[in-house]
CSV table of C-alpha atoms in Angstrom, one decimal:
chain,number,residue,atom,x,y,z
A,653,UNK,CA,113.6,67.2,200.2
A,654,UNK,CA,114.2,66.6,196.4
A,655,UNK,CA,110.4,67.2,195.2
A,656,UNK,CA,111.5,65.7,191.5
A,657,UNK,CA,113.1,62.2,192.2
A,658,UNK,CA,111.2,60.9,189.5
A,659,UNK,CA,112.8,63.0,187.3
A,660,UNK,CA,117.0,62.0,186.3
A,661,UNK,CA,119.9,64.2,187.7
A,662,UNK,CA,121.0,66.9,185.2
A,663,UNK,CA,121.1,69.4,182.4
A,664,UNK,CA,117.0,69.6,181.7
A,665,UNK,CA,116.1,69.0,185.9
A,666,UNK,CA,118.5,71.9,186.7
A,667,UNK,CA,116.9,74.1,183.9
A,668,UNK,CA,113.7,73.8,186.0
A,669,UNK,CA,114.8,73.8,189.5
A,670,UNK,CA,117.3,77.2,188.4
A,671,UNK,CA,114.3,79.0,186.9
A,672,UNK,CA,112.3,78.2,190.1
A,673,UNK,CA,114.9,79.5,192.2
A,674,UNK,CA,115.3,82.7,190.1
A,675,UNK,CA,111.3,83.4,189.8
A,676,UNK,CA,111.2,83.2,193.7
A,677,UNK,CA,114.1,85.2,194.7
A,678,UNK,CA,112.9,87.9,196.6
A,679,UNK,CA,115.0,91.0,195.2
A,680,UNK,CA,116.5,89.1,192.6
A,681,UNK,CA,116.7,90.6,189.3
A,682,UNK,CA,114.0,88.2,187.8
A,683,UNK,CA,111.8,87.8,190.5
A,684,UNK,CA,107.7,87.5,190.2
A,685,UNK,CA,105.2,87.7,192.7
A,686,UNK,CA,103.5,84.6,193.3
A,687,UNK,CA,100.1,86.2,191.7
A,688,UNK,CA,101.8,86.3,188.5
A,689,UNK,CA,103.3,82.5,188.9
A,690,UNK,CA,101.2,81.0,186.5
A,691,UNK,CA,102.3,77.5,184.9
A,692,UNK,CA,100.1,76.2,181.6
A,693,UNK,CA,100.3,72.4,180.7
A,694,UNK,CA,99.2,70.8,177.7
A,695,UNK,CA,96.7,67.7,178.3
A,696,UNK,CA,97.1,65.1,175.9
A,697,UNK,CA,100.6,63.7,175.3
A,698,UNK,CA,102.0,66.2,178.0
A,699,UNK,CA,100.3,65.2,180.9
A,700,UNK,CA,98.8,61.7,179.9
A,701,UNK,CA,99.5,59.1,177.2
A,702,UNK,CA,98.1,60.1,173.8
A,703,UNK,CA,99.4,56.9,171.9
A,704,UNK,CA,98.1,54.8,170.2
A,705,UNK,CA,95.3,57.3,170.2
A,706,UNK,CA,93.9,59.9,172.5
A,707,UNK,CA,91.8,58.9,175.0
A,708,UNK,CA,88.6,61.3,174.5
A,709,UNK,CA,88.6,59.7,171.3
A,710,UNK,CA,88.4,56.3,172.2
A,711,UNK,CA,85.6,57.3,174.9
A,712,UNK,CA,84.3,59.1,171.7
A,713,UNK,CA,84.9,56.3,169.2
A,714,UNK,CA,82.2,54.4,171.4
A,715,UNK,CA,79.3,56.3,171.1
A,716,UNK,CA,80.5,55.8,167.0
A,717,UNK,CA,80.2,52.8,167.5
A,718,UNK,CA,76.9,52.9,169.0
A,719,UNK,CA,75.6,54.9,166.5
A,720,UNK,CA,76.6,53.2,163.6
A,721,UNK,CA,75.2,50.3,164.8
A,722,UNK,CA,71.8,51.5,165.5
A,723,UNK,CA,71.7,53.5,161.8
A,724,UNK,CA,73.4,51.9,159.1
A,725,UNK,CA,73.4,55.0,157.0
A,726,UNK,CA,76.4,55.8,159.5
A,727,UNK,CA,78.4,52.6,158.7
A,728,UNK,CA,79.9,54.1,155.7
A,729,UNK,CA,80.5,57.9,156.7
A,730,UNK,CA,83.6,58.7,158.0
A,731,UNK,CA,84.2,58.8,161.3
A,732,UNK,CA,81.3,56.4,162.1
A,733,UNK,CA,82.7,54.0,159.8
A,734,UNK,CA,86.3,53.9,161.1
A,735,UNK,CA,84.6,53.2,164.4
A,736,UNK,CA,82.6,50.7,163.3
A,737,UNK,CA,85.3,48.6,161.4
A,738,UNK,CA,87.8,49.3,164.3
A,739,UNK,CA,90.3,51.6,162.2
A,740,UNK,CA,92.3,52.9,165.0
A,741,UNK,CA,94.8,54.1,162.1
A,742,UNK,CA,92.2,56.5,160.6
A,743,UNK,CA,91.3,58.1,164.0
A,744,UNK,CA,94.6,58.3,165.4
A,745,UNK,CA,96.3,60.1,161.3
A,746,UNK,CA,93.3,62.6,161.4
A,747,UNK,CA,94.7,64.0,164.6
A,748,UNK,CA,98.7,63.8,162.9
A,749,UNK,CA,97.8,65.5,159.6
A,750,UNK,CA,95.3,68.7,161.5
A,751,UNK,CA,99.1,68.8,163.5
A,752,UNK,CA,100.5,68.9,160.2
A,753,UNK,CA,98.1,71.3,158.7
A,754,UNK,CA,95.7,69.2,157.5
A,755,UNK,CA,92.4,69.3,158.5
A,756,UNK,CA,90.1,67.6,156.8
A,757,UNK,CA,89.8,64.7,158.7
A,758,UNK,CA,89.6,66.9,161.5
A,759,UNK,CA,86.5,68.7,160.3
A,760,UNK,CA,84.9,65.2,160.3
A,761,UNK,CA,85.0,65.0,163.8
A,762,UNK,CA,84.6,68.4,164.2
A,763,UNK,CA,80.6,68.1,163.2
A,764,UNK,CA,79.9,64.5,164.5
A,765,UNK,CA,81.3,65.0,167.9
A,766,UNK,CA,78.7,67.2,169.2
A,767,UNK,CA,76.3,65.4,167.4
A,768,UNK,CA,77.5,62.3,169.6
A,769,UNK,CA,76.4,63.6,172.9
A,770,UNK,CA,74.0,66.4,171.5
A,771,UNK,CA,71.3,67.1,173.8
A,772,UNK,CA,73.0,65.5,176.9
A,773,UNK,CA,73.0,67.1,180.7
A,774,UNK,CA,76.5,67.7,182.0
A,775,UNK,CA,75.5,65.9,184.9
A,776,UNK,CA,74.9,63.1,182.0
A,777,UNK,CA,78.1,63.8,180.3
A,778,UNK,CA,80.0,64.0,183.6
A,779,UNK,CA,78.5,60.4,185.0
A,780,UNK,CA,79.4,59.0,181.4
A,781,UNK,CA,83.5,60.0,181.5
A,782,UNK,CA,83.4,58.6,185.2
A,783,UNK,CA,82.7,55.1,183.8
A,784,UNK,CA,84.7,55.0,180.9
A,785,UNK,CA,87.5,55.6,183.3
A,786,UNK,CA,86.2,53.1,185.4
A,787,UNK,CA,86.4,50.0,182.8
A,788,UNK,CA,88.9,51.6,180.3
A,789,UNK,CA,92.3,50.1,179.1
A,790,UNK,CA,94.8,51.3,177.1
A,791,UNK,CA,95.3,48.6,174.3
A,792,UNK,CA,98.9,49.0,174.1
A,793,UNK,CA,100.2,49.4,177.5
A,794,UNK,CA,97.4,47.2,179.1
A,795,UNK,CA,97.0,49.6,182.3
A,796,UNK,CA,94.0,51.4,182.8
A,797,UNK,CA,93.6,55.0,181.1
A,798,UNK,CA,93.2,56.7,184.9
A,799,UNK,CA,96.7,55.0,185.9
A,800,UNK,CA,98.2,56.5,182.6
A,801,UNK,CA,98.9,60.0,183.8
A,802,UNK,CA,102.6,60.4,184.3
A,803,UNK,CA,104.1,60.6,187.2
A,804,UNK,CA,106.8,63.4,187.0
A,805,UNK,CA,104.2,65.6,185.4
A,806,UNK,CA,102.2,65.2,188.2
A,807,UNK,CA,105.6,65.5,190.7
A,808,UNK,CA,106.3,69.1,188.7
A,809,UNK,CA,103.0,70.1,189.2
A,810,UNK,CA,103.6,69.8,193.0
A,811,UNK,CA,106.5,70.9,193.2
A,812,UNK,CA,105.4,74.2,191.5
A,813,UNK,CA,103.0,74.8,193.5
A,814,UNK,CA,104.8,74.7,196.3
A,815,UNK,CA,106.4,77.3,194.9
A,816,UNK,CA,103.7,79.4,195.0
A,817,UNK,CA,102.9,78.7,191.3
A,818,UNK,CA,99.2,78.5,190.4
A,819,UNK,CA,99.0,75.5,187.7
A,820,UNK,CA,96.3,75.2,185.1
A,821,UNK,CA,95.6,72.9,182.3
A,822,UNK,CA,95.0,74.3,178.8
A,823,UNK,CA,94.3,71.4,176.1
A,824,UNK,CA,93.2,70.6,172.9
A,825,UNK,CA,90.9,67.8,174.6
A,826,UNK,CA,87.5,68.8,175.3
A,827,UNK,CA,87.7,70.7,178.8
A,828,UNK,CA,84.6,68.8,180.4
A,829,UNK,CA,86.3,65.8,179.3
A,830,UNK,CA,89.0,66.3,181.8
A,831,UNK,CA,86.9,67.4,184.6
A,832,UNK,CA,85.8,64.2,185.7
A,833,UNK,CA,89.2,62.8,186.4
A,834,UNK,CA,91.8,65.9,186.7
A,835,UNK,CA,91.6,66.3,190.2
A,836,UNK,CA,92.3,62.2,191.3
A,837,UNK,CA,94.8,62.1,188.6
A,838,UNK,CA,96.7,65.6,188.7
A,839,UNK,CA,95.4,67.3,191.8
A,840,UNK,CA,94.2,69.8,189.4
A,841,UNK,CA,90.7,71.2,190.4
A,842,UNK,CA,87.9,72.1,187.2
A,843,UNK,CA,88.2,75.6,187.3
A,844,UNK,CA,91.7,75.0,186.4
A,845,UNK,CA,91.4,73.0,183.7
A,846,UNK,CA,90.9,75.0,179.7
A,847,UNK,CA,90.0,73.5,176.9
A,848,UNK,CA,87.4,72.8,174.2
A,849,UNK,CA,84.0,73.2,174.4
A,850,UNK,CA,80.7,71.6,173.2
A,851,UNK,CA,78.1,74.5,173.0
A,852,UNK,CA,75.8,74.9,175.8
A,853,UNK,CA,72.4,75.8,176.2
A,854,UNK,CA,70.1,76.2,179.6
A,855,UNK,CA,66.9,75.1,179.9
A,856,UNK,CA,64.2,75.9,182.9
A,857,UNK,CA,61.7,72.6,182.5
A,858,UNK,CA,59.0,71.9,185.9
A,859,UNK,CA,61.4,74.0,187.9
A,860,UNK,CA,64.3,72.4,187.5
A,861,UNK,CA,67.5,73.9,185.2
A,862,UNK,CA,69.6,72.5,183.5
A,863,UNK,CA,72.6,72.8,180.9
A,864,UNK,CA,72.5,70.7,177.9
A,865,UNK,CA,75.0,70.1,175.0
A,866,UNK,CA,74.4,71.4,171.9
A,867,UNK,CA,74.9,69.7,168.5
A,868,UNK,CA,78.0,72.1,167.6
A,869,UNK,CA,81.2,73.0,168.9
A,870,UNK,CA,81.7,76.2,171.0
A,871,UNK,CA,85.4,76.6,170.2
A,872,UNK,CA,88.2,74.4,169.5
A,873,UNK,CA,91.1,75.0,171.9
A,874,UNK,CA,94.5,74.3,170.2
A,875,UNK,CA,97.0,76.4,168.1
A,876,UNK,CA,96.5,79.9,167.8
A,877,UNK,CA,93.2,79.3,170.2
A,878,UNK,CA,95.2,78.5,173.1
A,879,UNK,CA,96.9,81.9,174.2
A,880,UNK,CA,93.5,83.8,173.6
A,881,UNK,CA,91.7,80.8,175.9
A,882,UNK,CA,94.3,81.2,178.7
A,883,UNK,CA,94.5,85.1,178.3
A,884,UNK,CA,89.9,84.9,178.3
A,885,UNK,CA,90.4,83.1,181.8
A,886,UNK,CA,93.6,83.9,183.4
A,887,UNK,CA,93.9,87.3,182.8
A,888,UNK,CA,97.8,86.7,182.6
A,889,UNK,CA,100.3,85.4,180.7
A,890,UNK,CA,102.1,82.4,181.9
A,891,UNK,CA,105.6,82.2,183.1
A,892,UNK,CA,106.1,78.3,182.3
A,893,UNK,CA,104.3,76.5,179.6
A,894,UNK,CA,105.1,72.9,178.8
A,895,UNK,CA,103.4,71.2,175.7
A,896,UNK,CA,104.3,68.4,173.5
A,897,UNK,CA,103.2,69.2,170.2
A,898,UNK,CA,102.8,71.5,167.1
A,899,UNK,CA,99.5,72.6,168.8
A,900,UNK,CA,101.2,73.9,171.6
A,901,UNK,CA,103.6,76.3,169.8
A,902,UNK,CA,101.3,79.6,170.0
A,903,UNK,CA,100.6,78.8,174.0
A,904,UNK,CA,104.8,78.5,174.7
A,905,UNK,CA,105.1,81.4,172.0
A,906,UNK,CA,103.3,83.7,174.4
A,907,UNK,CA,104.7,82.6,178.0
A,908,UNK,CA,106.6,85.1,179.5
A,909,UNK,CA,106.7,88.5,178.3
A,910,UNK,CA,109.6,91.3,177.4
A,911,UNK,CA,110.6,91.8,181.0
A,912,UNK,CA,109.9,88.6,182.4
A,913,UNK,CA,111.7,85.2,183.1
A,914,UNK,CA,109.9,82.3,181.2
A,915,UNK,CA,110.7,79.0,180.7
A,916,UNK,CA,109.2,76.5,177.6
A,917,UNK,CA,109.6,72.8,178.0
A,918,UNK,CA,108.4,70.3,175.3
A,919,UNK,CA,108.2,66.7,176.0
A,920,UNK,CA,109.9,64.6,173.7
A,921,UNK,CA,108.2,60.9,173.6
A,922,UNK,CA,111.4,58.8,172.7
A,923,UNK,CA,111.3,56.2,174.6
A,924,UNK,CA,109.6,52.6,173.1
A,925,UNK,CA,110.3,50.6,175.7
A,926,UNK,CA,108.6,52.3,178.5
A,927,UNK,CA,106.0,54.5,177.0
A,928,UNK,CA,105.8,55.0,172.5
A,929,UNK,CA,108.3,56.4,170.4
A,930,UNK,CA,107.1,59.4,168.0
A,931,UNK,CA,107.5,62.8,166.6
A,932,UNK,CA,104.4,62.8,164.0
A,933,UNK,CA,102.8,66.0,164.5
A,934,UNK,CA,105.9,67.6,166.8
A,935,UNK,CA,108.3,68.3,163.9
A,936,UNK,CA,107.2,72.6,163.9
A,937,UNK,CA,107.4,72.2,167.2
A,938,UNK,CA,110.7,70.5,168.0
A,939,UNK,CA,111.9,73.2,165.6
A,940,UNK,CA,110.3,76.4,167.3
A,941,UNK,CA,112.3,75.0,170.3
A,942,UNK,CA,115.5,74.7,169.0
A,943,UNK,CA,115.1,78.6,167.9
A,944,UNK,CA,113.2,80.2,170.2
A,945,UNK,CA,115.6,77.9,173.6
A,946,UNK,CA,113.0,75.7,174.9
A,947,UNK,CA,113.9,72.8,176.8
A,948,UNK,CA,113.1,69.4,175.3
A,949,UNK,CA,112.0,66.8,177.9
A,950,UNK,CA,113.4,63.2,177.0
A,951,UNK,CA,111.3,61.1,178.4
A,952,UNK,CA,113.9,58.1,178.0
A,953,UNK,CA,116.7,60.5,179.4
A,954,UNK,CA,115.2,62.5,181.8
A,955,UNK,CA,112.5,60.8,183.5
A,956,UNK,CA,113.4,58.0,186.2
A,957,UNK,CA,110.1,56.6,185.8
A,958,UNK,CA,106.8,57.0,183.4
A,959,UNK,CA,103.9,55.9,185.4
A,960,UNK,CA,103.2,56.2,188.9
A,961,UNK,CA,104.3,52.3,189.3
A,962,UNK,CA,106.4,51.6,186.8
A,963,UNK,CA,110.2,52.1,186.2
């Protein structure tokens, strides 16, 4: 049984099926043992649609909103008052230009992020995430955000594991973020999934604990961050690592080692008719790939279908 029908006949399907076959070929010469079959996936833009902005920010841009409209003061700091006035441009660049080596924009969110959901429980956060993916469109592809996961990410991720691979997620996006709704969308369960991190503190009150969200970020997982996140919870290096951005150079960067078989697929979003056409904040990282023999995954050429119900 073809596991990857979603995915078009040829050159980039066979790169992934071959490498499969040559990782699980018991006395071959680059066999691994299933313990050491570890596959890391970018999040946003690899596993879901991050156009025409990511989705933790739009769940984020709402508590903004919020905000701003119950302090004034905010209206006219940034990023409260791109919220406020709707300017999906400004929030959607400052993601570009930190993948472009700018981030001052970034740093702006940076601080007002935690501040947005300081001093919430987890159980909080958690119930909060469940119901913006209960109500939530995208506003471009008019289909709700938990129906905008894509399916052949979600049929390589089976057919992986079938392989004895053991799959995690290691994003950018804030890892309790993607808790919520990781296992319905991607079959991946929380323990699985790395990313970045609001800081946490734990509080005893009438006998009851709990864990509550600090005003500050823990750590930002992306660039550099990533291979020391996966190594801190892992304990391994992958063998397969699949990202879509400049973010995701350092994490493909340090799949596979000097002795063993890797394979580093990028997804390349090309295709306007079905899904967004972009390279904004992939140009390092289309390059890396050329140099360092990545795969690039069209996603007009080598993808039958983008969504789970859609051609």
């Amino acid at each position: 049984m073809d596991m990857l029908q979603s995915w078009t006949d040829g050159p980039t399907k066979s790169v992934i099926t071959d490498f499969v076959a040559r990782v699980t070929e018991e006395g071959g010469p680059n066999y691994v043992e299933p313990a050491a079959r570890v596959a890391v996936f970018d999040n946003d833009g690899t596993l879901w649609t991050e156009k025409p902005l990511v989705i933790q920010l739009d769940f984020t841009i709402r508590r903004f909103r919020e905000m701003a409209r119950n302090d004034s003061s905010l209206q006219d700091q940034q990023p409260y008052k791109a919220a406020y006035e709707d300017d999906l441009q400004w929030l959607s660049a400052a993601m570009i230009k930190h993948y472009q080596g700018d981030d001052s924009d970034l740093e702006l969110l940076e601080i007002a992020v935690p501040k947005a959901f300081e001093a919430v429980t987890i159980e909080d956060y958690d119930q909060r995430v469940k119901a913006f993916f209960a109500e939530a469109d995208n506003p471009k592809l008019k289909r709700p955000y938990r129906e905008c996961g894509y399916a052949p990410m979600v049929d390589l991720l089976r057919y992986l594991e079938a392989n004895d691979f053991a799959t995690y997620i290691a994003s950018g996006g804030d890892r309790d973020f993607m808790r919520p709704v990781a296992q319905e969308m991607y079959g991946i369960p929380p323990e699985r999934i790395i990313g970045s991190a609001l800081g946490i503190s734990y509080s005893v009150e009438g006998g009851q604990s709990s864990l509550v969200y600090k005003g500050a970020m823990d750590f930002f997982d992306d660039g550099p961050e990533k291979p020391i996140r996966i190594w801190s919870r892992i304990g391994r290096r992958p063998i397969l690592a699949f990202g879509n951005s400049n973010g995701d150079v350092p994490m493909l960067e340090f799949s596979g080692g000097p002795s063993t078989a890797s394979l580093g697929l990028l997804l390349l979003h090309d295709d306007a008719d079905r899904e967004f056409d972009y390279v904004a904040g992939a140009e390092q990282a289309l390059e890396t790939a050329s140099r360092q023999n990545w795969t690039v995954v069209s996603i007009k050429n080598d993808w039958n279908t983008v969504f789970s119900d859609a051609t």
